[in-house]
Short mmCIF file of C-alpha atoms and ligand atoms in Angstrom, two decimals:
data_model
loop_
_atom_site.label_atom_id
_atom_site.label_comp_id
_atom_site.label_asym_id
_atom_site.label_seq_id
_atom_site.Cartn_x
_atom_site.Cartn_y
_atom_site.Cartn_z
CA UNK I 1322 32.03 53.59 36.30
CA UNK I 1323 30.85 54.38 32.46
CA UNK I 1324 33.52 56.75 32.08
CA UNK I 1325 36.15 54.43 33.45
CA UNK I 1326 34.71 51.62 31.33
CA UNK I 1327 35.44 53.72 28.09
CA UNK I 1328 38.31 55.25 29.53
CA UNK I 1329 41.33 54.77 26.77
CA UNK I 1330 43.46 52.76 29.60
CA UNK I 1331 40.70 50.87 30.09
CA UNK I 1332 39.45 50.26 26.15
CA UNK I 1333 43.18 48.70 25.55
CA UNK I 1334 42.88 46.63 28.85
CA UNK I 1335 39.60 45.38 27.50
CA UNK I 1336 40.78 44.99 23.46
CA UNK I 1337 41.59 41.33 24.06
CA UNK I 1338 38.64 40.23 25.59
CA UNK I 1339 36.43 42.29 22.99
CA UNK I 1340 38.61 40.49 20.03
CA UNK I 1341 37.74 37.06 21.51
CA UNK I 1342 34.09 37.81 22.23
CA UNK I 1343 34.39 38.98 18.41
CA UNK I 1344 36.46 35.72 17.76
CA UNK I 1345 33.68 33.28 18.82
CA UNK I 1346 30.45 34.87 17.90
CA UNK I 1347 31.46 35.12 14.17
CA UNK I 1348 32.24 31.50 14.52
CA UNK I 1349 29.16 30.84 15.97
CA UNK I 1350 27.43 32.88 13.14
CA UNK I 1351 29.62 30.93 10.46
CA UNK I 1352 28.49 27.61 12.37
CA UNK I 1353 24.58 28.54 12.22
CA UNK I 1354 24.52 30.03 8.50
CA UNK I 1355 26.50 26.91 7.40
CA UNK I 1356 24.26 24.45 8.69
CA UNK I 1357 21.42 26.23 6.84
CA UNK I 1358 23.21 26.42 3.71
CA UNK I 1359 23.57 22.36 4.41
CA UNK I 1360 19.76 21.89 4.80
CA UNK I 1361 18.95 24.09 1.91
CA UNK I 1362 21.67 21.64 -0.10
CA UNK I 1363 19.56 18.44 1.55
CA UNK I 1364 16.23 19.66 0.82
CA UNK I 1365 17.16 20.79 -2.98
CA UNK I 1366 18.95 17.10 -3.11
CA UNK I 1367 15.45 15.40 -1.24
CA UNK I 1368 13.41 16.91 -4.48
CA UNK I 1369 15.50 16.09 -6.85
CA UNK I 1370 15.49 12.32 -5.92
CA UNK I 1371 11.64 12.93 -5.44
CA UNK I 1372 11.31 13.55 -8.55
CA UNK I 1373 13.86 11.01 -9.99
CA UNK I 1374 11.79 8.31 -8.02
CA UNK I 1375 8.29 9.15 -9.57
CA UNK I 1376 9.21 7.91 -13.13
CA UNK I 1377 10.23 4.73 -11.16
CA UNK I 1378 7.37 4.65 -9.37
CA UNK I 1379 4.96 4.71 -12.37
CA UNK I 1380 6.40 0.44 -13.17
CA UNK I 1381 4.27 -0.29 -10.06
CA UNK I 1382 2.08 2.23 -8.28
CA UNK I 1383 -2.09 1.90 -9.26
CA UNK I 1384 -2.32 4.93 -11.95
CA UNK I 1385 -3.93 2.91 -14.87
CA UNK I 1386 -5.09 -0.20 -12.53
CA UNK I 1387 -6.70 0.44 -9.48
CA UNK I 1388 -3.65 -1.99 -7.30
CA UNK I 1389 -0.17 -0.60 -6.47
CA UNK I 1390 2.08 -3.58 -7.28
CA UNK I 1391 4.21 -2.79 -4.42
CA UNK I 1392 4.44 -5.67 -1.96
CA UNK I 1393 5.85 -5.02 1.74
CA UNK I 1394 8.82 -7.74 2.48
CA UNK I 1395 6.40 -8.92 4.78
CA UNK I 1396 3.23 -9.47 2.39
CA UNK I 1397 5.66 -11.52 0.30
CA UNK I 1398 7.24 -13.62 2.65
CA UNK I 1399 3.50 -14.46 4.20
CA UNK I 1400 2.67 -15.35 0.50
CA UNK I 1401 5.71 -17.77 0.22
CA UNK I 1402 4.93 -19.02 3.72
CA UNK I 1403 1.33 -19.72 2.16
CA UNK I 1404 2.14 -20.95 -0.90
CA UNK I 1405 4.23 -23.59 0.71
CA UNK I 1406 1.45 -24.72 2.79
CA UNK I 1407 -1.01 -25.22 0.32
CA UNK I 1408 1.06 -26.74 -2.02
CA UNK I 1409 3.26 -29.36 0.16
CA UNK I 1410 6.01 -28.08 -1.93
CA UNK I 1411 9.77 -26.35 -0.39
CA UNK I 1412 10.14 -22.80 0.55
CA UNK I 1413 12.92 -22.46 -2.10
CA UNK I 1414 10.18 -23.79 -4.91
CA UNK I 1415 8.00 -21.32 -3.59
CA UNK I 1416 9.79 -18.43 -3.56
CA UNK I 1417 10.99 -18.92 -6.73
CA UNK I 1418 7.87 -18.93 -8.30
CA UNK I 1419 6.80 -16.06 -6.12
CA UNK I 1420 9.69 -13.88 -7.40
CA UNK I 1421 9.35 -15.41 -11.54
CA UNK I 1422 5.31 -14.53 -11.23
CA UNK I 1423 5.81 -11.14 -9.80
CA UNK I 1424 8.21 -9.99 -12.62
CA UNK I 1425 5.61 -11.04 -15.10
CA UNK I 1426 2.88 -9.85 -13.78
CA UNK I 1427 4.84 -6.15 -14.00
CA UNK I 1428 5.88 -7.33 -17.68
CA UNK I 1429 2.29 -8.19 -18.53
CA UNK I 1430 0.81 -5.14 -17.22
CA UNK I 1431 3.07 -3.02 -19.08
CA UNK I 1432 2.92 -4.40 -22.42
CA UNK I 1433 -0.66 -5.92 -22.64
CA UNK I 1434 -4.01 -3.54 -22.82
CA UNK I 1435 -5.97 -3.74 -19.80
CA UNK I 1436 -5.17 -5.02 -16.32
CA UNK I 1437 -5.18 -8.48 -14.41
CA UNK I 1438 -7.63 -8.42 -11.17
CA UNK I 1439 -7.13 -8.24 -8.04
CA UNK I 1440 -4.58 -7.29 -5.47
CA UNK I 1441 -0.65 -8.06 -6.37
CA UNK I 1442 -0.32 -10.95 -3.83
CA UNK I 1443 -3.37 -12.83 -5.27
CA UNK I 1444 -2.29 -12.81 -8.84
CA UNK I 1445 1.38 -13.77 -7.38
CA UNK I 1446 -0.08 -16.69 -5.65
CA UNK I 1447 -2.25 -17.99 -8.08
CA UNK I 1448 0.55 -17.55 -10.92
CA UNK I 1449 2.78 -19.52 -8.80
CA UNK I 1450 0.59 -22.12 -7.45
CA UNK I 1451 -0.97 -23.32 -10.23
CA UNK I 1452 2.42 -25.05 -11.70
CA UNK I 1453 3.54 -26.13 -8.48
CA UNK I 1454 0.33 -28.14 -7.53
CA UNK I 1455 1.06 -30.23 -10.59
CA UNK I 1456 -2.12 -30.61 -12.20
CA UNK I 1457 -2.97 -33.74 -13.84
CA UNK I 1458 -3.55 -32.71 -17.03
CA UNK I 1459 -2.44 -29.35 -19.41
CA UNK I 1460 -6.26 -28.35 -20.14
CA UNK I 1461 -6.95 -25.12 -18.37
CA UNK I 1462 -10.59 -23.48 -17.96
CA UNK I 1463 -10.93 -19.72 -16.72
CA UNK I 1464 -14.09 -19.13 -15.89
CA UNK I 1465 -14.50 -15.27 -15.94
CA UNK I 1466 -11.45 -13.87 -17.64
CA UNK I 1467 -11.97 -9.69 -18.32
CA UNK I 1468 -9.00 -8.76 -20.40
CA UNK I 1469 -7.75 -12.49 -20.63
CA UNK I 1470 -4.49 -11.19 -18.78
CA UNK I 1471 -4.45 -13.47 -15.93
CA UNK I 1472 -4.72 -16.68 -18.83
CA UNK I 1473 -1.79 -15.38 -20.72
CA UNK I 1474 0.32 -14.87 -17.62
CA UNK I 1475 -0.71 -18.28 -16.76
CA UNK I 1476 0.44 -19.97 -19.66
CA UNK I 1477 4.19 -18.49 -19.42
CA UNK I 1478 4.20 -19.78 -15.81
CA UNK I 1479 3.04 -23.67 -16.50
CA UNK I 1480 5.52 -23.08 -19.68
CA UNK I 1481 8.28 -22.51 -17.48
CA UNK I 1482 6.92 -25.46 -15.66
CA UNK I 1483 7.47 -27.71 -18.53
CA UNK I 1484 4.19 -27.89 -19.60
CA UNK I 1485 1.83 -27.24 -22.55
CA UNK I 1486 -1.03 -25.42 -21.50
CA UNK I 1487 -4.44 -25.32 -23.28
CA UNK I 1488 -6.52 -22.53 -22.49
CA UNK I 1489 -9.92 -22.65 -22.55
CA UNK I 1490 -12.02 -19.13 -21.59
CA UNK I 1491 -15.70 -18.62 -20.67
CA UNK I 1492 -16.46 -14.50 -20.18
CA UNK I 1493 -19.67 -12.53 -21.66
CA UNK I 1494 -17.00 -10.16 -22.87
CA UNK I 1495 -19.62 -7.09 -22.45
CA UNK I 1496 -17.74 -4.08 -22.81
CA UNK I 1497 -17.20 -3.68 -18.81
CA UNK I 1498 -16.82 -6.28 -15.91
CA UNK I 1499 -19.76 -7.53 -15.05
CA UNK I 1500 -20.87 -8.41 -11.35
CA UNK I 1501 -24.74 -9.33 -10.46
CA UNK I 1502 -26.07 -7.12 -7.53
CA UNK I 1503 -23.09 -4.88 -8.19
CA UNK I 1504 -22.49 -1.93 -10.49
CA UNK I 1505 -18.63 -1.89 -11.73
CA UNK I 1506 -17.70 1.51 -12.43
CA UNK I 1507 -14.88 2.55 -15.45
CA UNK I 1508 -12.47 0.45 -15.22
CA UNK I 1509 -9.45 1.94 -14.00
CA UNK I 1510 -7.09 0.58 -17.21
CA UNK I 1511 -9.59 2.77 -19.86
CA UNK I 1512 -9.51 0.08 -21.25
CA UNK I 1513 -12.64 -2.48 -22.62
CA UNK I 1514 -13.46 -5.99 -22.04
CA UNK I 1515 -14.12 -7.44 -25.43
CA UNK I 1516 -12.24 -10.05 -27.27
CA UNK I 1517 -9.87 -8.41 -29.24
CA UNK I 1518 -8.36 -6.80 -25.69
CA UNK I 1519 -8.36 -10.90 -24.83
CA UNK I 1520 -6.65 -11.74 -28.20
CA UNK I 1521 -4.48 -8.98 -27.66
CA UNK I 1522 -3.07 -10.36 -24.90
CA UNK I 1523 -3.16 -13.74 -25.12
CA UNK I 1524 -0.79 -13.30 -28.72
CA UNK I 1525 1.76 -11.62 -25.86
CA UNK I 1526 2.29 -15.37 -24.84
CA UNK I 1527 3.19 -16.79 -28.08
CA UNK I 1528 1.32 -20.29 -29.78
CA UNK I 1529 -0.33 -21.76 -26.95
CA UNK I 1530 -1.92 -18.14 -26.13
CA UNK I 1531 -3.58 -18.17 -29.99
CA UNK I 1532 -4.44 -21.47 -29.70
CA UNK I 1533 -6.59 -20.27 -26.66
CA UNK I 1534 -10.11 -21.02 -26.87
CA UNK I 1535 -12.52 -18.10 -26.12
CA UNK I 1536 -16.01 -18.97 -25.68
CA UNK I 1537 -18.19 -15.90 -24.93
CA UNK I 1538 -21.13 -15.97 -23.10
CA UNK I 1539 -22.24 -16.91 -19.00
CA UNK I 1540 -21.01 -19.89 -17.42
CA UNK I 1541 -24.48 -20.67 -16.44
CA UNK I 1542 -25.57 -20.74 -19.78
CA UNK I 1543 -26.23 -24.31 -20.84
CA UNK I 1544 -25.61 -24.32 -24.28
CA UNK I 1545 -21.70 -22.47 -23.03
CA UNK I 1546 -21.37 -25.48 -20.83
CA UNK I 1547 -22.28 -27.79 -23.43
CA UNK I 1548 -19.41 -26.32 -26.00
CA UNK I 1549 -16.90 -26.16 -23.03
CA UNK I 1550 -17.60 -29.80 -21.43
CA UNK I 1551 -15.71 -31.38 -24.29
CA UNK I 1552 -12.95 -32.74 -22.01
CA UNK I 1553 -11.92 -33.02 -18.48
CA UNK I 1554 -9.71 -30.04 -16.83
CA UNK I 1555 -6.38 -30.13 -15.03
CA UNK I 1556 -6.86 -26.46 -13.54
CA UNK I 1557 -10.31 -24.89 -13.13
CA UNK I 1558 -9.95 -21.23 -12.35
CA UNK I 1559 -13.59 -19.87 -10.79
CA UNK I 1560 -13.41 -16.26 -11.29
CA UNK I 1561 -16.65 -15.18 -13.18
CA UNK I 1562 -19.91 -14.30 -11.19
CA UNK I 1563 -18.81 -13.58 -7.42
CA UNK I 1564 -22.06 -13.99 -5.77
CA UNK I 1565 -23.21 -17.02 -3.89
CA UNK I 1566 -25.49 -18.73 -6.45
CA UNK I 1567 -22.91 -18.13 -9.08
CA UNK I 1568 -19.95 -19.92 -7.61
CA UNK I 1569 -22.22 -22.07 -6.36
CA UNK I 1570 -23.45 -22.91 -10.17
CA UNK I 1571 -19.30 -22.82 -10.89
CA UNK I 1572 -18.34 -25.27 -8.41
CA UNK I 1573 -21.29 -28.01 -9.20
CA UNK I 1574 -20.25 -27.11 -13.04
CA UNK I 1575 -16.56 -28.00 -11.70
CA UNK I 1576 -17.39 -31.21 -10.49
CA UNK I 1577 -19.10 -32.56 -13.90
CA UNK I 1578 -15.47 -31.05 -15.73
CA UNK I 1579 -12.62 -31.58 -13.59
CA UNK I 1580 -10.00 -34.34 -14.50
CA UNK I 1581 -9.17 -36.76 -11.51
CA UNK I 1582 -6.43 -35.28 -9.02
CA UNK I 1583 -7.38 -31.77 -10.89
CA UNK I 1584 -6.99 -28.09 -9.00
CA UNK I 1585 -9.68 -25.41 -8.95
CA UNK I 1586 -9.24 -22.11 -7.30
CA UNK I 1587 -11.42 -19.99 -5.84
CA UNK I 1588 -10.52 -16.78 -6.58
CA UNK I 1589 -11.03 -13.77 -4.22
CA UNK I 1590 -12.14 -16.83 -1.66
CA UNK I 1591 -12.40 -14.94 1.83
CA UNK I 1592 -12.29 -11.40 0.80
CA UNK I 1593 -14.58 -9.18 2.68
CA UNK I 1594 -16.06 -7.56 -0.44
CA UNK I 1595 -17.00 -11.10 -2.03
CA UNK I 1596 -18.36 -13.09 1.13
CA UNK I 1597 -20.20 -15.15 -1.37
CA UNK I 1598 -17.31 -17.11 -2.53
CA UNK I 1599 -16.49 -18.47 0.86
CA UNK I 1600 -20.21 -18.99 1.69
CA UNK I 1601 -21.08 -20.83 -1.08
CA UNK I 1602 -17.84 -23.02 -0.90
CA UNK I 1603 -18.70 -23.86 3.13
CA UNK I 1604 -21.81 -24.77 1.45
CA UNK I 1605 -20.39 -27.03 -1.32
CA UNK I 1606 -18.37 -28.61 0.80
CA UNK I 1607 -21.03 -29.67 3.35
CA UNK I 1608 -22.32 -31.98 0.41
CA UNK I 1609 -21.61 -34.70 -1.42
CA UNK I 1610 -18.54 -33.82 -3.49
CA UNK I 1611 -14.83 -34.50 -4.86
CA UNK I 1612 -13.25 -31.52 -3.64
CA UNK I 1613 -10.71 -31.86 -0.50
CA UNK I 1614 -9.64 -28.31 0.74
CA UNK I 1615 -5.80 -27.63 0.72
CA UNK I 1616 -5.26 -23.96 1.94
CA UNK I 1617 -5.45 -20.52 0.75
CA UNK I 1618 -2.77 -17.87 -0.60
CA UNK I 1619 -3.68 -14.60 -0.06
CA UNK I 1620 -6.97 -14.69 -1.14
CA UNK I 1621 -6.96 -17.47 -3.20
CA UNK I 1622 -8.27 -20.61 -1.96
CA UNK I 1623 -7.70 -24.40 -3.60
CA UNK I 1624 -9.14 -27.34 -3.49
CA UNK I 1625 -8.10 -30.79 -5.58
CA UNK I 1626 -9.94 -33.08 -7.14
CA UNK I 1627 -9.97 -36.61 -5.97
CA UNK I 1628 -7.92 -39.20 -7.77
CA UNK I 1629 -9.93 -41.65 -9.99
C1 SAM U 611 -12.89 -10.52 -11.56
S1 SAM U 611 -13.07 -10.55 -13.28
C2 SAM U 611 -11.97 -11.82 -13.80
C3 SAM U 611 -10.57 -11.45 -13.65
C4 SAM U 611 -9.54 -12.33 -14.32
N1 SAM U 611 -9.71 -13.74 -14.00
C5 SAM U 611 -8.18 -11.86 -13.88
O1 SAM U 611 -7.54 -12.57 -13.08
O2 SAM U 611 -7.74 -10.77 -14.31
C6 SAM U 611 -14.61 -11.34 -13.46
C7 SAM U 611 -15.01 -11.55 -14.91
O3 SAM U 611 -16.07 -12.50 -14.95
C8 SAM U 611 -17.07 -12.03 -15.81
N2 SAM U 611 -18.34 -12.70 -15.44
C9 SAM U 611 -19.35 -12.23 -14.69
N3 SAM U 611 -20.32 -13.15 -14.60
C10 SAM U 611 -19.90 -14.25 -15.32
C11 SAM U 611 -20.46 -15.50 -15.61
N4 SAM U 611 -21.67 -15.86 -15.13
N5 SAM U 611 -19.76 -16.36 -16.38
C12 SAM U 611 -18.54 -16.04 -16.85
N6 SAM U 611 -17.96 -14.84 -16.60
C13 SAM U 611 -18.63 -13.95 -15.84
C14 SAM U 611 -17.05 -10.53 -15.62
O4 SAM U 611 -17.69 -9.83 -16.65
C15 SAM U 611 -15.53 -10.30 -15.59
O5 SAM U 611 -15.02 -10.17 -16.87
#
């Protein structure tokens, strides 16, 4: 059989078959080594973009303060959703702000010296609702500032509001953030809390951020509250001492200070690392006092003063 196999008759019989066996497994061959030269092309292509995209990345991951500034679609259209609700206003007022405060809370971040607090969705909301609750009055107090950051950004927004905001800031300004019953590490900007870090920033906003006023010292402190009660507030921002008998002291403080129809927020109200805040507002609001409750934003709640 062998021999008649490699027979010569039999080799020439056979040629044509052989040359299309031939035919197709080179293809195949060609097929396979091209596809691998594809995915070597792909992956080479995948790292280069990879590393095109990090430079991007740096305008908003957390390197340099502690919160990526990368919202999901779905994080910002809960915030607008939010916002919205607490403020009574449209959806297209809301996301309009949502979209303005985000932008300068990038812009801020990248030119000023420090950070602002919290997580991207907070500072969003409270950027945005601040203007569109329509406080009564310009006069702004921030209790509990850190790199005065959050003020600055704050003024731009109620600018572009129309308005002309009057800052007024109470912080001990000790070198790092300071939280009773808590140790704050480094901060994650490098950078410290002192007043020229404050001034620093607040100049980024033009007049009305020099104008600022910046009154060191705890917002406990009786002779602070005597220098700072000088007039009533539209907007009282509690964001100082986070623990129960601290924004418990803030929100009697607020009472005394805050003009008719004016808007406090609670900041970091309901987050699980700060269950003081909401605790001592249940409390406060179990009392005798001014404050009506009109929603939350992320966490962020806000409450309005009532009318005289
Ligand atoms: C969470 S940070 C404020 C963040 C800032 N509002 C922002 O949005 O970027 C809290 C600040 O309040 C300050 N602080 C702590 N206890 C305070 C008090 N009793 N009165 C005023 N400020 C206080 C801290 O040192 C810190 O600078």
């Amino acid at each position: 059989m062998r021999a008649l196999l490699t027979s010569k008759v039999a080799r020439r019989a056979l040629r044509p078959i052989a040359e299309l066996i031939d035919q197709r497994v080179e293809r195949q061959v060609r097929r396979v080594l091209g596809e691998s030269a594809r995915a070597d092309v792909s992956q080479q292509e995948l790292k280069k973009l990879r590393n095109r995209q990090r430079p991007l990345e740096l305008f908003f991951d957390g390197t340099g303060r502690g919160a990526s500034r990368l919202p999901s679609a779905p994080h910002l259209t809960r915030t607008i959703t939010e916002l919205a609700e607490a403020t009574g206003r449209d959806r297209d007022a809301a996301e309009r702000n949502v979209a303005q405060a985000f932008r300068l809370l990038i812009a801020m971040e990248a030119l000023g010296v420090g950070r602002i607090a919290g997580g991207t969705m907070n500072i969003v909301g409270k950027l945005s609702a601040v203007p569109l609750l329509d406080p009564p009055n310009d006069e702004i107090l921030e209790i509990g500032t850190l790199y005065g950051m959050f003020g600055a950004a704050l003024i731009r927004m109620m600018e572009r509001a129309g308005r002309a905001p009057s800052l007024t800031i109470v912080d001990p300004l000790a070198g790092t953030q300071l939280q009773p019953g808590t140790t704050m590490g480094n901060d994650a900007s490098g950078t410290p809390v002192n007043g020229a870090a404050v001034r620093t920033n607040l100049a980024l906003v033009g007049a009305a951020g020099a104008a600022a006023r910046i009154q060191q010292g705890f917002s406990e402190d009786p002779e602070v509250r005597a220098l700072v009660s000088d007039r009533s507030y539209g907007v009282i921002i509690v964001d100082g001492d986070h623990s129960a008998a601290g924004v418990a002291a803030d929100l009697e403080w607020a009472e005394q200070i805050v003009a008719p129809g004016g808007v406090v927020v609670l900041d970091d109200f309901g987050h699980p690392k700060w269950p003081g805040i909401k605790e001592a507002f249940e409390k406060h609001m179990a009392g005798n006092t001014r404050f009506t409750f009109l929603g939350q934003v992320a966490h962020s709640g806000y409450l309005r003063a009532a009318s005289a």
